[in-house]
mmCIF file of C-alpha atoms in Angstrom:
data_model
loop_
_atom_site.group_PDB
_atom_site.id
_atom_site.type_symbol
_atom_site.label_atom_id
_atom_site.label_comp_id
_atom_site.label_asym_id
_atom_site.label_seq_id
_atom_site.Cartn_x
_atom_site.Cartn_y
_atom_site.Cartn_z
ATOM 1 C CA MET A 1 12.986 4.751 1.677
ATOM 2 C CA ALA A 2 14.644 7.894 0.305
ATOM 3 C CA SER A 3 12.686 9.682 -2.388
ATOM 4 C CA LYS A 4 14.313 9.577 -5.801
ATOM 5 C CA PHE A 5 11.919 12.004 -7.449
ATOM 6 C CA PRO A 6 11.115 15.735 -7.491
ATOM 7 C CA ASP A 7 9.704 17.302 -4.343
ATOM 8 C CA LYS A 8 6.065 18.066 -5.151
ATOM 9 C CA ALA A 9 2.765 17.618 -3.352
ATOM 10 C CA PHE A 10 1.079 15.686 -6.159
ATOM 11 C CA TYR A 11 2.091 13.869 -9.328
ATOM 12 C CA LYS A 12 0.065 13.006 -12.426
ATOM 13 C CA ILE A 13 -0.037 9.405 -13.619
ATOM 14 C CA GLY A 14 2.367 10.201 -16.482
ATOM 15 C CA GLU A 15 4.917 11.554 -14.011
ATOM 16 C CA VAL A 16 4.490 8.493 -11.805
ATOM 17 C CA SER A 17 4.936 6.299 -14.848
ATOM 18 C CA THR A 18 8.256 8.032 -15.583
ATOM 19 C CA ILE A 19 9.398 7.919 -11.940
ATOM 20 C CA THR A 20 8.565 4.237 -11.490
ATOM 21 C CA LYS A 21 9.459 3.190 -15.049
ATOM 22 C CA LEU A 22 6.068 1.483 -15.338
ATOM 23 C CA PRO A 23 3.451 2.023 -18.040
ATOM 24 C CA ALA A 24 0.366 3.946 -16.924
ATOM 25 C CA SER A 25 -1.697 0.885 -17.852
ATOM 26 C CA VAL A 26 0.196 -1.166 -15.245
ATOM 27 C CA LEU A 27 -0.463 1.501 -12.610
ATOM 28 C CA ARG A 28 -4.184 1.484 -13.443
ATOM 29 C CA PHE A 29 -4.231 -2.342 -13.350
ATOM 30 C CA TRP A 30 -2.550 -2.389 -9.945
ATOM 31 C CA GLU A 31 -5.153 0.076 -8.662
ATOM 32 C CA SER A 32 -7.843 -2.414 -9.674
ATOM 33 C CA GLU A 33 -5.994 -5.310 -8.000
ATOM 34 C CA PHE A 34 -4.803 -3.708 -4.759
ATOM 35 C CA SER A 35 -7.494 -2.012 -2.691
ATOM 36 C CA PHE A 36 -4.844 -0.166 -0.658
ATOM 37 C CA LEU A 37 -3.515 1.555 -3.796
ATOM 38 C CA ARG A 38 -5.989 4.335 -4.414
ATOM 39 C CA PRO A 39 -4.573 7.634 -5.685
ATOM 40 C CA ARG A 40 -6.741 10.691 -5.215
ATOM 41 C CA LYS A 41 -8.695 12.179 -8.067
ATOM 42 C CA SER A 42 -8.313 15.823 -9.043
ATOM 43 C CA GLN A 43 -11.290 18.059 -9.748
ATOM 44 C CA GLY A 44 -10.870 17.094 -13.391
ATOM 45 C CA ARG A 45 -11.089 13.401 -12.336
ATOM 46 C CA HIS A 46 -7.415 12.797 -13.127
ATOM 47 C CA ARG A 47 -5.384 10.518 -10.890
ATOM 48 C CA VAL A 48 -2.996 12.382 -8.612
ATOM 49 C CA TYR A 49 -0.450 10.522 -6.557
ATOM 50 C CA ASP A 50 1.295 11.742 -3.422
ATOM 51 C CA LYS A 51 4.780 10.665 -2.366
ATOM 52 C CA GLN A 52 3.490 7.966 -0.030
ATOM 53 C CA THR A 53 1.436 6.372 -2.813
ATOM 54 C CA ILE A 54 4.455 6.445 -5.139
ATOM 55 C CA GLU A 55 6.506 4.721 -2.429
ATOM 56 C CA VAL A 56 3.821 2.010 -2.237
ATOM 57 C CA VAL A 57 3.951 1.594 -6.040
ATOM 58 C CA LEU A 58 7.739 1.246 -5.868
ATOM 59 C CA GLU A 59 7.408 -1.341 -3.100
ATOM 60 C CA ILE A 60 4.851 -3.324 -5.114
ATOM 61 C CA LYS A 61 7.148 -3.180 -8.141
ATOM 62 C CA ARG A 62 10.111 -4.406 -6.097
ATOM 63 C CA MET A 63 8.148 -7.238 -4.530
ATOM 64 C CA LEU A 64 6.671 -8.394 -7.847
ATOM 65 C CA TYR A 65 9.691 -7.963 -10.089
ATOM 66 C CA GLU A 66 12.636 -8.515 -7.753
ATOM 67 C CA GLU A 67 11.314 -10.756 -4.974
ATOM 68 C CA GLY A 68 9.146 -12.877 -7.241
ATOM 69 C CA TYR A 69 5.778 -12.379 -5.549
ATOM 70 C CA THR A 70 2.651 -13.140 -7.545
ATOM 71 C CA ILE A 71 -0.301 -10.743 -7.475
ATOM 72 C CA MET A 72 -2.186 -13.139 -5.165
ATOM 73 C CA GLY A 73 0.859 -13.659 -2.964
ATOM 74 C CA LEU A 74 1.334 -9.920 -2.666
ATOM 75 C CA LYS A 75 -2.329 -9.427 -1.735
ATOM 76 C CA ARG A 76 -1.968 -12.033 1.040
ATOM 77 C CA HIS A 77 1.233 -10.370 2.232
ATOM 78 C CA TRP A 78 -0.439 -6.935 2.477
ATOM 79 C CA ARG A 79 -3.515 -8.385 4.229
ATOM 80 C CA ARG A 80 -1.290 -10.020 6.880
ATOM 81 C CA ARG A 81 0.761 -6.839 7.174
ATOM 82 C CA ARG A 82 -2.358 -4.699 7.691
ATOM 83 C CA GLY A 83 -3.609 -7.201 10.292
ATOM 84 C CA ARG A 84 -0.324 -6.946 12.211
ATOM 85 C CA ASP A 85 -0.458 -3.153 12.011
ATOM 86 C CA ARG A 86 -3.987 -3.186 13.441
ATOM 87 C CA GLU A 87 -2.975 -5.564 16.230
ATOM 88 C CA GLU A 88 -0.049 -3.337 17.175
ATOM 89 C CA THR A 89 -2.226 -0.220 17.329
ATOM 90 C CA SER A 90 -5.308 -1.700 19.001
ATOM 91 C CA MET A 91 -5.751 -1.928 22.774
ATOM 92 C CA PRO A 92 -7.371 -4.728 24.719
ATOM 93 C CA ALA A 93 -10.927 -3.888 25.809
ATOM 94 C CA GLY A 94 -9.949 -4.035 29.498
ATOM 95 C CA GLN A 95 -7.256 -1.437 28.978
ATOM 96 C CA VAL A 96 -9.699 0.837 27.133
ATOM 97 C CA GLN A 97 -12.180 0.502 30.012
ATOM 98 C CA GLN A 98 -9.468 1.302 32.573
ATOM 99 C CA ILE A 99 -8.460 4.436 30.666
ATOM 100 C CA ARG A 100 -12.111 5.464 30.344
ATOM 101 C CA GLU A 101 -12.586 5.100 34.137
ATOM 102 C CA GLU A 102 -9.412 7.089 34.855
ATOM 103 C CA LEU A 103 -10.521 9.864 32.511
ATOM 104 C CA GLN A 104 -13.968 9.925 34.123
ATOM 105 C CA GLY A 105 -12.287 10.266 37.534
ATOM 106 C CA ILE A 106 -10.234 13.220 36.253
ATOM 107 C CA LEU A 107 -13.376 14.772 34.806
ATOM 108 C CA ASP A 108 -15.183 14.348 38.138
ATOM 109 C CA ILE A 109 -12.302 16.068 39.967
ATOM 110 C CA LEU A 110 -12.305 18.952 37.482
ATOM 111 C CA ASN A 111 -16.077 19.346 37.723
ATOM 112 C CA ALA A 112 -15.978 19.309 41.538
ATOM 113 C CA SER A 113 -13.190 21.898 41.524
ATOM 114 C CA SER A 114 -15.088 24.089 39.088
ATOM 115 C CA HIS A 115 -18.262 23.935 41.185
ATOM 116 C CA ARG A 116 -16.351 24.863 44.356
ATOM 117 C CA LYS A 117 -14.880 27.931 42.651
ATOM 118 C CA THR A 118 -18.256 29.138 41.404
ATOM 119 C CA GLY A 119 -20.028 28.227 44.613
ATOM 120 C CA THR A 120 -22.533 25.935 42.898
ATOM 121 C CA SER A 121 -23.501 22.448 43.864
ATOM 122 C CA ALA A 122 -21.951 19.496 42.045
ATOM 123 C CA HIS A 123 -25.372 17.833 41.686
#
């Protein structure tokens, strides 16, 4: 999604309200409803949003206002989406074990080579 707002590292809630055309109270409510929507807090305890968080707010707005999702429906959608993301990034235990064994074999070779160069025993 192309950014339609100024290029800055962080935005205050008032700026986000202007960018998203949503009242700050709606943004605060959504934070309480959606656990994945958590802007950082500044040293002064003010909410500061980054671009990625603003993109999430815009996606929530689109899904609620344009696609007709309810708050509960949107929560279910994001839970399923996060589950799919985790499944795509996780490896089966057997594959993890195979990689661990291959890495241990490489480590053994490197250790043996290092001991030969220094003239010390591998054990």
